[in-house]
Short mmCIF file of C-alpha atoms and ligand atoms in Angstrom, two decimals:
data_model
loop_
_atom_site.label_atom_id
_atom_site.label_comp_id
_atom_site.label_asym_id
_atom_site.label_seq_id
_atom_site.Cartn_x
_atom_site.Cartn_y
_atom_site.Cartn_z
CA MET A 21 0.03 -0.43 -0.13
CA LEU A 22 1.12 3.26 -1.34
CA SER A 23 1.59 5.78 1.67
CA LYS A 24 0.14 10.01 0.91
CA PRO A 25 3.68 11.47 0.78
CA MET A 26 4.36 8.68 -1.92
CA GLN A 27 0.69 8.64 -3.77
CA GLU A 28 1.13 12.63 -4.40
CA ALA A 29 5.26 12.01 -5.44
CA LEU A 30 4.52 9.28 -7.63
CA ASN A 31 1.02 11.27 -8.94
CA ASN A 32 3.40 14.57 -9.88
CA GLN A 33 5.76 12.31 -12.09
CA VAL A 34 2.42 10.85 -14.03
CA LYS A 35 2.15 14.82 -14.67
CA LEU A 36 5.52 15.28 -15.30
CA GLU A 37 6.21 12.51 -18.11
CA ALA A 38 2.34 13.35 -19.34
CA ALA A 39 4.17 17.48 -19.36
CA SER A 40 7.02 15.79 -21.72
CA SER A 41 4.92 13.76 -23.72
CA TYR A 42 3.28 17.39 -24.38
CA ALA A 43 5.94 19.30 -25.15
CA TYR A 44 7.77 16.64 -27.51
CA LEU A 45 3.91 17.07 -29.40
CA ALA A 46 4.56 20.79 -29.84
CA MET A 47 8.67 19.98 -30.88
CA ALA A 48 7.27 17.22 -33.38
CA SER A 49 4.67 19.23 -34.65
CA TRP A 50 7.13 22.40 -35.26
CA SER A 51 9.75 20.85 -36.71
CA ASP A 52 7.13 19.60 -39.07
CA ILE A 53 6.48 22.68 -40.83
CA GLN A 54 10.25 23.25 -41.11
CA PRO A 55 12.19 22.59 -44.51
CA GLY A 56 13.63 19.60 -44.24
CA LEU A 57 13.15 18.51 -40.88
CA ASN A 58 10.42 15.55 -41.49
CA ASN A 59 12.89 13.47 -39.31
CA VAL A 60 13.33 15.53 -36.36
CA SER A 61 9.81 15.83 -36.56
CA GLU A 62 9.65 11.41 -36.61
CA TYR A 63 11.41 10.94 -34.46
CA PHE A 64 9.84 13.59 -31.07
CA PHE A 65 6.19 12.23 -31.98
CA LYS A 66 7.82 9.04 -30.90
CA GLN A 67 9.70 10.46 -28.31
CA SER A 68 5.98 11.68 -27.48
CA ASP A 69 4.93 8.53 -27.27
CA GLU A 70 7.35 6.58 -25.35
CA GLU A 71 6.36 9.82 -22.55
CA ARG A 72 2.82 8.80 -22.05
CA ILE A 73 3.69 4.97 -22.14
CA HIS A 74 5.84 6.30 -19.56
CA MET A 75 2.54 7.90 -17.64
CA LEU A 76 0.69 4.81 -17.60
CA LYS A 77 3.11 2.60 -17.01
CA LEU A 78 3.64 5.08 -13.58
CA MET A 79 -0.59 5.36 -13.62
CA ARG A 80 -1.06 1.42 -13.72
CA PHE A 81 1.90 0.58 -10.55
CA ILE A 82 -0.32 3.60 -8.30
CA ASN A 83 -3.21 1.94 -8.90
CA GLU A 84 -1.99 -1.47 -8.28
CA ARG A 85 -0.43 -0.75 -4.86
CA GLY A 86 -3.79 0.76 -3.60
CA GLY A 87 -3.66 4.36 -4.80
CA PHE A 88 -5.27 6.82 -6.66
CA ALA A 89 -3.48 7.57 -10.56
CA MET A 90 -5.43 11.02 -11.67
CA VAL A 91 -5.46 12.38 -14.69
CA PRO A 92 -3.82 15.78 -14.47
CA THR A 93 -4.03 18.69 -15.54
CA LEU A 94 -1.44 20.24 -17.90
CA GLY A 95 -1.01 23.55 -19.47
CA GLN A 96 0.16 24.15 -23.19
CA PRO A 97 3.63 23.52 -23.48
CA ILE A 98 6.25 26.01 -25.77
CA VAL A 99 4.92 25.74 -29.03
CA THR A 100 7.44 27.38 -31.00
CA PHE A 101 11.63 28.02 -31.17
CA LYS A 102 14.10 30.38 -32.67
CA GLY A 103 15.51 26.70 -34.36
CA ILE A 104 16.34 23.92 -33.97
CA LYS A 105 19.35 24.17 -31.62
CA SER A 106 16.86 25.86 -29.46
CA MET A 107 14.87 23.63 -29.30
CA PHE A 108 17.09 20.72 -28.92
CA GLU A 109 18.61 22.87 -25.64
CA GLU A 110 14.54 22.36 -24.40
CA PHE A 111 14.76 19.05 -24.72
CA LEU A 112 18.26 18.32 -22.68
CA LYS A 113 16.63 20.31 -20.21
CA HIS A 114 13.87 18.78 -20.15
CA GLU A 115 15.60 15.82 -19.77
CA ILE A 116 17.61 16.26 -16.64
CA ALA A 117 14.43 17.95 -14.91
CA VAL A 118 12.68 14.50 -15.23
CA SER A 119 16.00 12.93 -13.68
CA ASP A 120 16.28 15.32 -11.07
CA SER A 121 12.28 14.57 -9.83
CA ILE A 122 12.94 10.65 -10.48
CA ASN A 123 16.06 10.50 -7.87
CA ASP A 124 13.61 12.35 -5.67
CA LEU A 125 11.20 9.87 -5.85
CA VAL A 126 13.93 7.31 -5.01
CA SER A 127 15.02 8.73 -1.75
CA LEU A 128 11.43 9.21 -0.83
CA ALA A 129 11.11 5.25 -1.40
CA LEU A 130 14.03 4.87 0.76
CA GLN A 131 12.93 7.29 3.42
CA GLU A 132 8.73 5.55 3.43
CA LYS A 133 10.90 2.14 3.14
CA ASP A 134 8.37 1.24 0.44
CA TYR A 135 11.20 -0.91 -1.43
CA ALA A 136 8.07 -1.69 -3.65
CA THR A 137 8.27 1.53 -5.20
CA HIS A 138 12.09 1.19 -4.72
CA ASN A 139 11.59 -1.72 -7.37
CA PHE A 140 9.47 0.01 -9.87
CA LEU A 141 11.79 2.94 -10.74
CA GLN A 142 15.14 1.30 -11.03
CA TRP A 143 13.14 0.93 -14.49
CA TYR A 144 12.83 4.76 -14.98
CA VAL A 145 16.21 6.11 -12.98
CA SER A 146 17.52 3.32 -16.39
CA GLU A 147 15.51 4.91 -19.03
CA GLN A 148 16.73 8.45 -18.09
CA ILE A 149 19.91 7.41 -18.04
CA GLU A 150 19.61 6.26 -21.66
CA GLU A 151 17.20 9.37 -22.83
CA GLU A 152 19.73 11.76 -21.08
CA LYS A 153 22.14 10.98 -22.92
CA ASN A 154 20.40 10.72 -26.20
CA ALA A 155 19.62 14.26 -25.68
CA ARG A 156 23.01 15.28 -24.67
CA VAL A 157 24.74 13.71 -27.56
CA LEU A 158 22.10 15.27 -29.91
CA ASN A 159 23.16 18.67 -28.37
CA ASP A 160 26.22 17.63 -29.29
CA LYS A 161 26.24 17.27 -32.53
CA LEU A 162 24.21 20.24 -33.11
CA GLU A 163 26.72 22.27 -31.89
CA MET A 164 29.68 20.73 -33.89
CA ILE A 165 27.66 21.28 -37.56
CA GLY A 166 26.61 25.12 -36.17
CA GLU A 167 25.37 26.48 -39.12
CA ASP A 168 26.74 23.89 -42.23
CA LYS A 169 23.59 23.14 -43.63
CA SER A 170 24.52 19.85 -45.27
CA GLY A 171 25.73 18.86 -41.84
CA LEU A 172 22.20 20.17 -40.49
CA TYR A 173 20.76 17.48 -43.79
CA LEU A 174 23.02 14.55 -42.41
CA PHE A 175 21.57 15.16 -39.02
CA ASP A 176 17.82 14.67 -39.66
CA ARG A 177 18.79 11.79 -42.31
CA ASP A 178 20.06 9.80 -39.65
CA ILE A 179 18.85 10.52 -36.05
CA MET A 180 16.24 7.97 -36.42
CA MET A 181 18.92 5.50 -35.93
CA THR A 182 20.23 6.80 -32.63
CA ARG A 183 16.43 5.92 -31.63
CA GLN A 184 16.70 2.53 -32.99
CA LYS A 185 20.03 1.38 -30.76
CA ARG A 186 17.87 1.55 -27.73
FE1 LIG B 225 10.30 9.22 -19.64
O1 LIG B 225 11.38 9.61 -20.22
FE2 LIG B 225 11.93 11.18 -20.97
O2 LIG B 225 11.68 12.29 -19.75
#
């Protein structure tokens, strides 16, 4: 059975995963209308779906453990970007915030001696290592490319491969 504070913290994480899904959906849509960024757009559509799965996994766990998973209210995410570079910076910033939040959940689980939740959260810990790394690698590549159009062409062409390796 989940304690009240644990349940509340997990529901906050549900909201954060939903907000991630929304944020990446906005990135997908913005990229979709930029010339030559079709694969970047596809990448974020997929990323958005993945975040929804993270949210669902949490909701099912909360209910399974005797809590009540609440569908959160969401605000509008950032929908337009100065450019591809600033969009990917937002992406990394967001993933770092999610990792911090997962870490806080893990320490709360330990504090509460809730080892079932602690065990469940390990999946998210590994997932965040992967997601943060991916976002960082993509930012590094964009940094390297700078204003080079052909570099950007290759970046878009190859971006889905960085997902397939996962
Ligand atoms: Fe849910 O993994 Fe990214 O945010």
